Amino acid sequence: MCGICAYVGKENAVKHVLEGLKILEYRGYDSAGISYIENEKLRTIKAVGEIANLEQKVDEIFSNIAVGHTRWATHGGVTENNAHPHLSFTQNIAMVHNGIIENYKELKEELKLDKWNSQTDTEVFVNLVETEKGNLIQKLISASQKAIGSFAVAILDKSGFLVLGKRESPLYVAYVKGGIMAVSDTYVLSGLAQEFFTLKDNEFAEIKNDKIYFYNKNGKKITKNSEKMQFFNKKTQIFEKTHMKSEILETKDVLLETFMKYKNGDIFSKVILPKKLKEINLIACGTAYHSSLQGAEYFKKMGISAHSYIASEFRYGNEILNKNALYIFVSQSGETADTIACAKMLKEKGMVCLALTNTPNSYLNQICENVLPTFAGKEIAVASTKAYSCQVFVLYLFSLYLSGKFIEKKEEIEKVLNNFELIDVDKTLVDKISNFEKIFFVGRGQDYITALESSLKLKEITYINSFAIASGELKHGTLALIDKKSIVIALCTEEKTKEKLFSNIEEILAREGSVILVTNFENSFESLKIPTFPSEFMPLIAIIPMQFLALHMCEKLGYNPDKPKNLAKSVTVE
Ligand code: F6R
């Protein structure tokens, strides 16, 4: 949430920052802004909406130093005044910020300024920095001691240098061609740098005279080692009109790619497990939580006790911790604040933690050290698709590995992946479903998990009110909602519950609800046929038409599936 990009060097900083912001736009796209120095004056330009709006305003500007920001609103509405950068009352420094200063109201009162230009916590933070003693880096360090909450900040000083600081939200800095760059995501550095530095929590940096100087929270200079850039796989990229469509279509390739990386067992053999593995607990948010639910099913099938938890619930819940459990944190971005908070908490309590992420060098990877990567490639569309499939798949492979069945299953897996089909949904069905006011997704067992994920996809990009329910639960209350205005999309891929689900469909039809059955089984209902693969693979097969359904309904409504409203690709606030 919120993207930061700063550049200082010989080349045009405004251009570099804009290019960086375009890559970071997945982190938020409510508004954007940039501060730079021109003729020794600190100037700031902002625009509501996408980066393209800002780009039009800064065309032809040249500066050697700039900080930029793309915003996902937390405090204060989507307005130009609330867009970053925010200037201090002296107008000497401009700050861009990713995170939340939780005690901003108290700090604001203490600052007693006559005038505030925005409703943001960031304007409070930049003024707090300004009123502290010392040079800018000292000011930032002491201000950060008073600030409660999370921040990644880049501050541009009017006299021509930058300072950075970080707590919880990500921030990286690197020597690039002709200069130095600070960014929220190392992906921006692809093609510009081979190495980068990760600012750890409560570390700070000063970028002056073509050099980066690092400081700890006590203001002491420290030396840091650089890390090698790890690149996303680009081999599997497909280019369609929207990222979401390309990413769904890449699913087969990225599953194969992921399998190739895991095939020889090396990655699994490096995983650190508890001495006596008694249970597996998976912790995640949103779509990643749904893949965790499916992962728990796989582990249970292999005889390993497993549970899946929503990170924001786990953190403040009363779960009993177990030294003999493996805690798996599933996250595409490796940045999600709720998931990170749980990982930090469990790590501190000495639990064995493992990150299952799609983002090399992510914060979650750093916390857990123990990592299982998914090789989905960069996922840009906000709605997660191919990354979900890779998470489910890696959890399946891991369940096989832990139960000693990985080697014997390899051949079957490769065969399935080579024949994997990406089933689309035709227009007639999309048109039909679009006519209904209420859309439900139902299923049993693993199909219920697919129903949950299908419903989330539809909600997040079409804004249609839909929800998923275990089909056996319909009769315990929700059937009351079923009428002529309702359509139920029923998923059915498991032999053992097939007949029960068919009875549930009859119950819906009896109440004048319409039903579309998504299944690989013969049946007498209106249905979307999907191919038959071994049961463990059916969640991977069945989710594809549901992702396409959400995509087509979104397109039909004229929305951009890549940038749904009120969402961001990485949710770095709790
Ligand atoms: C939905 C979606 C979100 C994310 C959730 C967790 O399509 O993308 O629900 O799954 O915000 O994100 P990660 O996986 O990055 O932790």
XYZ file of C-alpha atoms and ligand atoms in Angstrom:
590
model
C 0.000 0.000 0.000
C 1.482 3.250 -1.210
C 4.598 3.237 -3.290
C 7.706 5.319 -2.778
C 10.342 6.118 -5.369
C 13.219 8.570 -5.020
C 16.206 9.280 -7.248
C 19.271 11.467 -7.026
C 21.978 11.496 -9.665
C 23.119 12.693 -13.041
C 20.022 11.698 -14.991
C 16.527 13.188 -14.935
C 15.166 12.270 -11.504
C 11.598 13.228 -12.451
C 11.639 10.720 -15.288
C 13.154 7.951 -13.130
C 10.660 8.577 -10.349
C 7.698 8.546 -12.739
C 8.863 5.281 -14.308
C 9.275 3.841 -10.811
C 5.837 5.017 -9.725
C 4.255 3.379 -12.756
C 5.720 0.046 -11.639
C 4.601 0.707 -8.059
C 1.079 1.739 -9.041
C -0.214 -1.710 -7.981
C 0.400 -0.523 -4.391
C -2.257 2.178 -4.640
C -3.629 4.488 -7.292
C -5.830 7.043 -5.567
C -3.445 9.903 -6.232
C 0.218 10.559 -6.878
C 2.750 13.307 -6.405
C 6.352 14.318 -6.788
C 8.722 16.867 -5.198
C 11.925 17.957 -6.920
C 14.406 20.793 -6.893
C 14.485 23.291 -9.725
C 16.538 26.474 -9.649
C 17.308 25.761 -5.999
C 13.600 25.776 -5.179
C 11.684 22.817 -3.738
C 8.660 22.248 -5.973
C 5.770 19.827 -5.569
C 3.207 18.618 -8.093
C 0.279 16.308 -7.277
C -2.642 14.792 -9.135
C -5.676 12.775 -8.135
C -6.099 9.432 -9.918
C -3.608 7.377 -11.855
C 0.072 8.171 -12.441
C -0.814 9.158 -15.998
C -2.547 12.267 -14.580
C 0.619 13.253 -12.755
C 2.737 12.497 -15.798
C 0.852 15.052 -17.864
C 1.627 17.724 -15.286
C 5.374 17.079 -15.004
C 6.173 16.664 -18.667
C 9.425 18.432 -19.702
C 10.639 19.028 -16.115
C 14.286 18.247 -15.433
C 15.780 17.822 -12.000
C 18.609 15.762 -10.538
C 16.727 14.918 -7.381
C 13.115 13.922 -6.715
C 10.842 11.942 -4.395
C 7.528 10.508 -5.595
C 4.574 8.652 -4.177
C 1.534 6.725 -5.334
C -1.166 6.649 -2.680
C -3.714 4.272 -1.224
C -5.654 6.531 1.121
C -5.556 5.725 4.831
C -6.077 9.087 6.588
C -8.085 11.675 4.708
C -10.019 11.425 1.469
C -8.685 11.191 -2.056
C -7.780 14.822 -2.749
C -4.763 16.670 -4.077
C -4.113 18.146 -0.641
C -3.981 14.702 0.930
C -1.720 13.334 -1.812
C 1.994 13.064 -0.970
C 4.617 14.549 -0.794
C 3.808 16.639 2.267
C 5.864 19.679 3.115
C 6.889 20.869 6.567
C 5.684 24.295 7.736
C 9.083 25.817 6.791
C 8.662 24.366 3.275
C 12.256 23.127 3.588
C 11.555 19.409 3.458
C 9.089 17.202 1.554
C 8.134 13.726 2.801
C 6.620 10.676 1.115
C 5.366 7.992 3.478
C 4.058 4.439 3.369
C 2.518 3.248 6.636
C 0.448 4.664 9.464
C 1.488 6.925 12.341
C -0.986 5.697 14.924
C -0.513 8.496 17.480
C -0.749 11.275 14.888
C -3.647 13.000 16.664
C -1.684 13.401 19.913
C 1.415 14.514 18.015
C -0.650 17.002 16.032
C -1.930 18.607 19.223
C 1.568 18.845 20.643
C 2.886 20.499 17.488
C 0.393 23.377 17.815
C 0.744 24.584 14.212
C -1.569 27.346 12.995
C -2.357 25.723 9.708
C -2.623 22.213 8.354
C -2.913 21.585 4.629
C -4.171 18.013 4.754
C -5.896 15.449 6.952
C -2.982 13.041 6.808
C -0.784 11.487 9.474
C 2.140 12.151 7.109
C 1.834 15.918 7.362
C 2.052 15.505 11.131
C 5.124 13.290 10.812
C 7.004 15.643 8.487
C 6.339 18.539 10.868
C 7.419 16.470 13.832
C 10.684 15.779 11.986
C 11.089 19.484 11.217
C 10.709 20.511 14.857
C 13.284 18.046 16.229
C 16.889 19.069 16.916
C 20.015 18.405 14.833
C 20.616 17.746 11.171
C 17.892 16.079 9.072
C 18.919 12.481 9.762
C 19.094 13.187 13.514
C 15.717 14.890 13.342
C 14.161 11.907 11.575
C 15.639 9.453 14.065
C 14.359 11.352 17.078
C 10.947 11.956 15.482
C 10.651 8.231 14.787
C 11.199 7.536 18.485
C 8.093 9.590 19.260
C 6.006 8.133 16.445
C 4.018 4.962 17.094
C 3.193 2.896 14.033
C 4.739 1.979 10.737
C 6.621 4.000 8.204
C 8.839 3.903 5.194
C 9.741 7.483 4.424
C 11.869 9.372 1.959
C 12.503 13.039 2.684
C 13.842 15.524 0.192
C 15.765 18.419 1.707
C 15.706 21.733 -0.137
C 19.484 21.879 -0.017
C 19.674 18.857 -2.310
C 19.892 15.571 -0.431
C 17.637 12.736 0.746
C 17.078 10.888 3.984
C 15.243 7.601 4.442
C 13.791 5.723 7.368
C 11.924 2.489 7.857
C 9.797 0.631 10.395
C 7.614 -2.244 9.176
C 6.814 -0.881 5.697
C 9.407 -1.898 3.080
C 12.191 0.319 1.735
C 15.189 -0.540 -0.423
C 18.035 1.594 -1.722
C 20.522 0.936 -4.500
C 23.278 2.442 -6.600
C 21.833 2.635 -10.099
C 23.121 3.966 -13.395
C 24.221 7.533 -12.782
C 22.793 7.794 -9.281
C 21.028 6.327 -6.264
C 17.451 5.175 -5.974
C 15.150 4.351 -3.039
C 12.054 2.244 -3.692
C 9.242 0.318 -2.013
C 9.763 -2.754 -4.185
C 13.017 -4.059 -5.677
C 11.121 -4.844 -8.890
C 11.592 -1.172 -9.819
C 15.351 -1.776 -9.770
C 15.230 -4.552 -12.414
C 17.526 -3.534 -15.239
C 18.891 -0.609 -13.192
C 20.837 -2.354 -10.420
C 22.445 -5.723 -9.738
C 22.545 -5.231 -5.986
C 20.535 -3.367 -3.382
C 20.389 -2.659 0.349
C 17.359 -3.532 2.479
C 16.602 -1.075 5.240
C 15.682 -3.130 8.297
C 13.254 -1.919 10.969
C 14.457 1.280 12.653
C 17.297 1.804 10.225
C 17.875 5.084 8.437
C 19.933 6.358 5.528
C 21.272 9.604 4.229
C 21.979 10.008 0.536
C 24.501 12.774 0.063
C 27.369 13.462 -2.353
C 26.680 10.319 -4.420
C 26.929 8.042 -1.354
C 24.564 6.196 0.960
C 25.278 6.407 4.691
C 23.363 4.060 6.987
C 22.388 4.700 10.616
C 20.830 2.679 13.414
C 18.083 3.898 15.737
C 20.648 5.516 18.036
C 21.996 7.636 15.213
C 25.211 5.590 14.977
C 26.653 5.046 11.490
C 26.488 1.371 10.476
C 27.772 -0.645 7.548
C 25.389 -2.842 5.629
C 25.943 -5.602 3.125
C 24.236 -5.409 -0.216
C 22.086 -8.241 -1.562
C 21.991 -9.608 -5.090
C 18.877 -8.842 -7.109
C 16.693 -11.897 -7.639
C 14.572 -11.695 -10.700
C 11.041 -12.839 -11.433
C 10.750 -15.362 -14.170
C 9.842 -13.605 -17.423
C 9.824 -16.701 -19.636
C 6.189 -17.425 -18.895
C 4.858 -13.933 -19.639
C 1.818 -13.550 -21.855
C 0.646 -10.139 -23.061
C -3.113 -9.563 -23.245
C -5.209 -6.421 -22.926
C -5.324 -6.646 -19.136
C -2.816 -8.008 -16.649
C -5.535 -10.126 -15.070
C -6.260 -11.938 -18.326
C -2.553 -12.465 -19.058
C -2.005 -13.758 -15.555
C -4.859 -16.278 -15.691
C -3.551 -17.487 -19.046
C -0.047 -17.881 -17.593
C -1.293 -20.331 -14.941
C -0.365 -23.539 -16.756
C 3.144 -22.264 -17.560
C 3.856 -21.027 -14.055
C 2.636 -24.262 -12.500
C 5.010 -26.156 -14.771
C 7.805 -23.711 -13.980
C 7.139 -24.115 -10.250
C 7.167 -27.903 -10.579
C 10.493 -27.841 -12.452
C 12.020 -25.791 -9.636
C 10.766 -28.255 -6.981
C 11.217 -31.479 -8.911
C 14.592 -32.541 -7.560
C 13.488 -31.979 -3.949
C 16.367 -29.577 -3.133
C 14.104 -26.738 -2.021
C 12.144 -28.979 0.340
C 15.278 -30.549 1.780
C 16.407 -27.103 2.997
C 13.208 -26.485 4.980
C 13.764 -26.441 8.724
C 11.043 -28.427 10.502
C 10.245 -28.762 14.214
C 12.056 -31.749 15.771
C 8.793 -33.674 16.064
C 6.333 -32.310 13.518
C 2.898 -32.698 15.106
C 0.804 -30.139 13.233
C 0.857 -27.473 10.574
C -0.757 -24.070 11.037
C -1.223 -21.848 8.020
C -1.724 -18.105 8.463
C -2.684 -15.690 5.680
C -5.139 -13.085 4.376
C -7.657 -12.900 1.518
C -6.909 -15.127 -1.421
C -3.799 -16.463 0.306
C -6.039 -17.527 3.197
C -8.126 -19.517 0.721
C -5.034 -21.269 -0.627
C -4.089 -21.996 2.991
C -7.486 -23.609 3.541
C -6.822 -25.832 0.551
C -3.275 -26.502 1.799
C -4.662 -27.637 5.171
C -6.912 -30.098 3.294
C -3.871 -31.561 1.531
C -1.914 -31.964 4.780
C -4.889 -33.619 6.494
C -5.289 -36.031 3.592
C -1.675 -37.063 4.214
C -2.421 -37.653 7.895
C -0.880 -34.422 9.197
C -3.042 -32.352 11.496
C -3.471 -28.886 9.943
C -5.416 -25.653 10.489
C -5.706 -22.448 8.555
C -6.127 -19.029 10.164
C -6.955 -15.509 9.007
C -3.896 -13.481 10.057
C -5.806 -10.509 11.484
C -7.831 -12.908 13.661
C -4.900 -15.075 14.704
C -2.893 -12.108 15.911
C -5.370 -11.079 18.584
C -6.890 -14.507 19.173
C -6.190 -17.039 21.868
C -4.569 -19.824 19.906
C -2.385 -22.158 21.910
C 1.102 -22.224 20.441
C 2.905 -25.471 19.851
C 6.680 -25.905 19.579
C 6.058 -29.042 17.552
C 4.029 -27.173 14.966
C 5.221 -25.667 11.723
C 3.715 -22.212 11.109
C 3.387 -21.422 7.408
C 2.746 -17.832 6.339
C 1.280 -17.704 2.850
C 1.559 -14.426 0.978
C 1.975 -13.453 -2.653
C 3.627 -10.149 -1.809
C 5.402 -11.203 1.381
C 4.450 -7.744 2.666
C 0.933 -8.061 4.066
C 0.948 -6.299 7.438
C -1.371 -8.709 9.273
C 0.579 -11.751 8.090
C 3.912 -10.090 8.907
C 2.696 -9.151 12.387
C 1.832 -12.805 13.100
C 5.166 -14.026 11.720
C 7.090 -11.579 13.900
C 5.075 -12.530 16.965
C 5.552 -16.280 16.477
C 9.224 -15.922 15.592
C 9.786 -13.976 18.810
C 8.041 -16.772 20.717
C 10.474 -19.296 19.227
C 8.043 -21.089 16.894
C 9.263 -22.691 13.660
C 8.086 -20.359 10.900
C 8.115 -20.734 7.139
C 7.240 -18.152 4.483
C 5.495 -19.298 1.324
C 5.803 -16.253 -0.917
C 5.974 -15.210 -4.520
C 8.279 -12.252 -3.991
C 12.015 -12.774 -3.741
C 13.636 -10.688 -0.956
C 10.265 -9.914 0.621
C 9.991 -8.769 4.234
C 8.227 -12.002 5.201
C 11.124 -14.018 3.748
C 13.545 -11.999 5.860
C 11.546 -12.606 9.042
C 11.095 -16.342 8.533
C 14.379 -17.222 6.768
C 12.767 -20.619 6.128
C 11.206 -20.064 2.680
C 9.203 -21.955 0.058
C 8.958 -19.775 -3.041
C 6.166 -19.920 -5.575
C 7.373 -19.210 -9.076
C 4.305 -17.439 -10.420
C 6.320 -14.546 -11.830
C 5.368 -10.964 -11.129
C 1.645 -10.619 -10.483
C 0.483 -7.108 -11.290
C -3.326 -7.272 -11.400
C -4.669 -6.576 -7.935
C -6.871 -9.678 -7.988
C -4.612 -12.634 -7.356
C -5.000 -15.495 -9.861
C -1.891 -17.360 -10.992
C -0.225 -16.766 -7.612
C -3.206 -18.441 -5.887
C -2.816 -21.484 -8.109
C 0.919 -21.679 -7.390
C 0.314 -21.390 -3.632
C -2.205 -24.254 -3.733
C 0.177 -26.298 -5.872
C 3.266 -25.778 -3.683
C 1.243 -26.686 -0.588
C 0.156 -29.873 -2.357
C 3.766 -30.723 -3.264
C 4.866 -29.992 0.302
C 2.184 -32.293 1.707
C 3.505 -35.046 -0.564
C 7.078 -34.349 0.487
C 6.248 -34.465 4.211
C 4.391 -37.742 3.814
C 7.200 -39.299 1.778
C 5.069 -39.589 -1.390
C 6.683 -36.872 -3.490
C 8.964 -39.125 -5.533
C 6.290 -41.670 -6.432
C 3.856 -38.913 -7.540
C 6.241 -36.927 -9.721
C 5.356 -38.631 -12.967
C 1.621 -38.189 -12.443
C 2.062 -34.515 -11.569
C 4.060 -33.812 -14.701
C 1.472 -35.572 -16.839
C -1.383 -33.591 -15.284
C 0.435 -30.293 -15.745
C 1.183 -31.026 -19.384
C -2.518 -31.673 -19.992
C -3.741 -28.849 -17.769
C -6.690 -27.004 -19.340
C -7.578 -23.362 -18.854
C -11.359 -23.408 -19.204
C -12.968 -20.111 -20.166
C -16.631 -19.158 -19.706
C -18.663 -18.246 -22.779
C -20.519 -14.991 -23.251
C -24.014 -16.489 -22.999
C -23.290 -17.736 -19.520
C -21.740 -14.414 -18.493
C -24.826 -12.582 -19.813
C -27.153 -14.959 -17.995
C -25.398 -14.639 -14.636
C -25.209 -10.849 -15.008
C -29.007 -10.663 -14.997
C -29.302 -11.779 -11.389
C -29.367 -9.540 -8.365
C -27.951 -12.112 -5.944
C -25.043 -14.410 -6.745
C -24.079 -17.290 -4.472
C -21.228 -19.774 -4.771
C -21.626 -23.123 -3.056
C -19.664 -26.343 -2.710
C -18.627 -29.002 -0.227
C -15.141 -29.818 1.042
C -12.493 -28.575 -1.364
C -15.215 -27.176 -3.628
C -16.391 -24.941 -0.811
C -12.866 -23.485 -0.671
C -12.979 -22.866 -4.434
C -16.414 -21.266 -3.911
C -14.949 -18.875 -1.321
C -12.179 -17.839 -3.685
C -14.585 -17.529 -6.662
C -16.854 -15.239 -4.684
C -13.954 -13.053 -3.549
C -12.755 -12.679 -7.159
C -16.222 -11.625 -8.294
C -16.725 -9.144 -5.443
C -13.375 -7.460 -5.697
C -13.468 -6.609 -9.391
C -17.209 -6.311 -10.169
C -18.428 -4.820 -6.842
C -21.380 -7.225 -7.051
C -22.682 -8.461 -3.734
C -21.962 -12.164 -3.666
C -21.040 -14.697 -1.042
C -19.990 -18.284 -0.703
C -21.479 -20.891 1.566
C -20.869 -24.568 2.253
C -23.807 -26.089 0.403
C -24.803 -28.255 3.385
C -25.263 -25.031 5.368
C -27.853 -23.553 2.985
C -30.703 -25.252 4.796
C -29.580 -23.763 8.128
C -30.671 -20.249 7.273
C -29.417 -18.939 3.955
C -32.085 -20.702 1.870
C -34.320 -17.843 3.074
C -32.511 -15.586 0.583
C -33.096 -17.844 -2.410
C -35.747 -16.650 -4.851
C -36.202 -15.779 -8.537
C -33.575 -13.059 -8.274
C -30.868 -15.508 -7.141
C -28.368 -17.545 -9.078
C -26.259 -20.159 -7.374
C -23.001 -21.319 -8.900
C -22.436 -24.775 -7.478
C -18.985 -26.355 -7.651
C -18.743 -30.126 -7.611
C -15.528 -32.093 -8.156
C -15.625 -34.682 -5.376
C -17.277 -38.042 -5.874
C -17.963 -38.544 -2.162
C -20.209 -35.482 -1.837
C -21.634 -35.373 -5.370
C -25.074 -36.781 -4.569
C -25.476 -34.566 -1.503
C -24.647 -31.495 -3.556
C -27.125 -32.523 -6.244
C -29.822 -32.682 -3.533
C -28.864 -29.187 -2.396
C -29.339 -28.016 -5.984
C -32.862 -29.473 -6.030
C -33.602 -27.512 -2.860
C -32.513 -24.281 -4.554
C -34.526 -25.005 -7.710
C -37.585 -25.752 -5.575
C -37.366 -22.164 -4.294
C -37.159 -20.730 -7.829
C -33.458 -19.969 -7.608
C -31.378 -20.630 -10.744
C -28.336 -22.872 -10.679
C -25.216 -23.310 -12.797
C -23.273 -26.402 -11.868
C -19.507 -26.342 -12.459
C -18.479 -29.971 -12.547
C -16.583 -32.790 -14.205
C -19.447 -35.232 -13.468
C -22.359 -36.184 -15.711
C -25.543 -34.517 -14.489
C -28.963 -33.301 -15.549
C -28.588 -29.651 -14.483
C -27.517 -26.608 -16.481
C -23.774 -26.930 -16.173
C -20.316 -25.821 -17.159
C -18.294 -28.946 -17.851
C -14.697 -29.088 -16.657
C -12.265 -31.938 -17.392
C -11.530 -34.743 -14.953
C -8.118 -34.913 -13.284
C -7.068 -36.603 -10.037
C -9.107 -35.075 -7.209
C -6.176 -33.094 -5.678
C -5.842 -31.139 -8.933
C -9.520 -30.272 -9.290
C -9.280 -27.076 -7.191
C -6.649 -25.859 -9.650
C -8.804 -26.741 -12.660
C -12.110 -25.427 -11.244
C -10.866 -22.005 -10.150
C -9.856 -20.972 -13.696
C -13.394 -20.601 -15.164
C -14.419 -18.797 -11.980
C -11.563 -16.312 -12.425
C -12.587 -15.846 -16.059
C -16.207 -15.360 -14.991
C -15.223 -12.511 -12.651
C -13.024 -11.010 -15.370
C -15.726 -11.083 -18.067
C -18.386 -9.699 -15.749
C -16.014 -6.901 -14.787
C -15.317 -6.113 -18.450
C -19.042 -6.200 -19.235
C -19.607 -3.573 -16.551
C -16.829 -1.443 -18.049
C -14.472 -1.591 -15.056
C -10.716 -2.021 -15.114
C -10.008 -5.479 -13.607
C -6.392 -4.590 -12.895
C -7.191 -1.702 -10.594
C -10.344 -2.353 -8.585
C -11.542 0.422 -6.312
C -10.531 0.534 -2.661
C -7.952 -2.246 -3.006
C -4.201 -2.424 -3.367
C -1.894 -5.231 -4.295
C 0.041 -5.229 -1.069
C -1.799 -4.380 2.101
C 0.849 -2.923 4.371
C -1.532 -1.559 7.000
C -3.303 -3.644 9.649
C -7.488 -10.941 -3.661
C -6.210 -10.531 -3.159
C -6.074 -10.277 -1.701
C -4.722 -10.836 -1.225
C -4.486 -10.473 0.243
C -3.182 -11.059 0.750
O -7.416 -11.204 -5.025
O -5.278 -10.387 -3.894
O -7.113 -10.833 -0.978
O -4.731 -12.211 -1.399
O -4.454 -9.092 0.383
O -2.113 -10.642 -0.019
P -0.731 -11.398 -0.003
O -0.933 -12.719 -0.650
O 0.205 -10.533 -0.779
O -0.354 -11.542 1.436
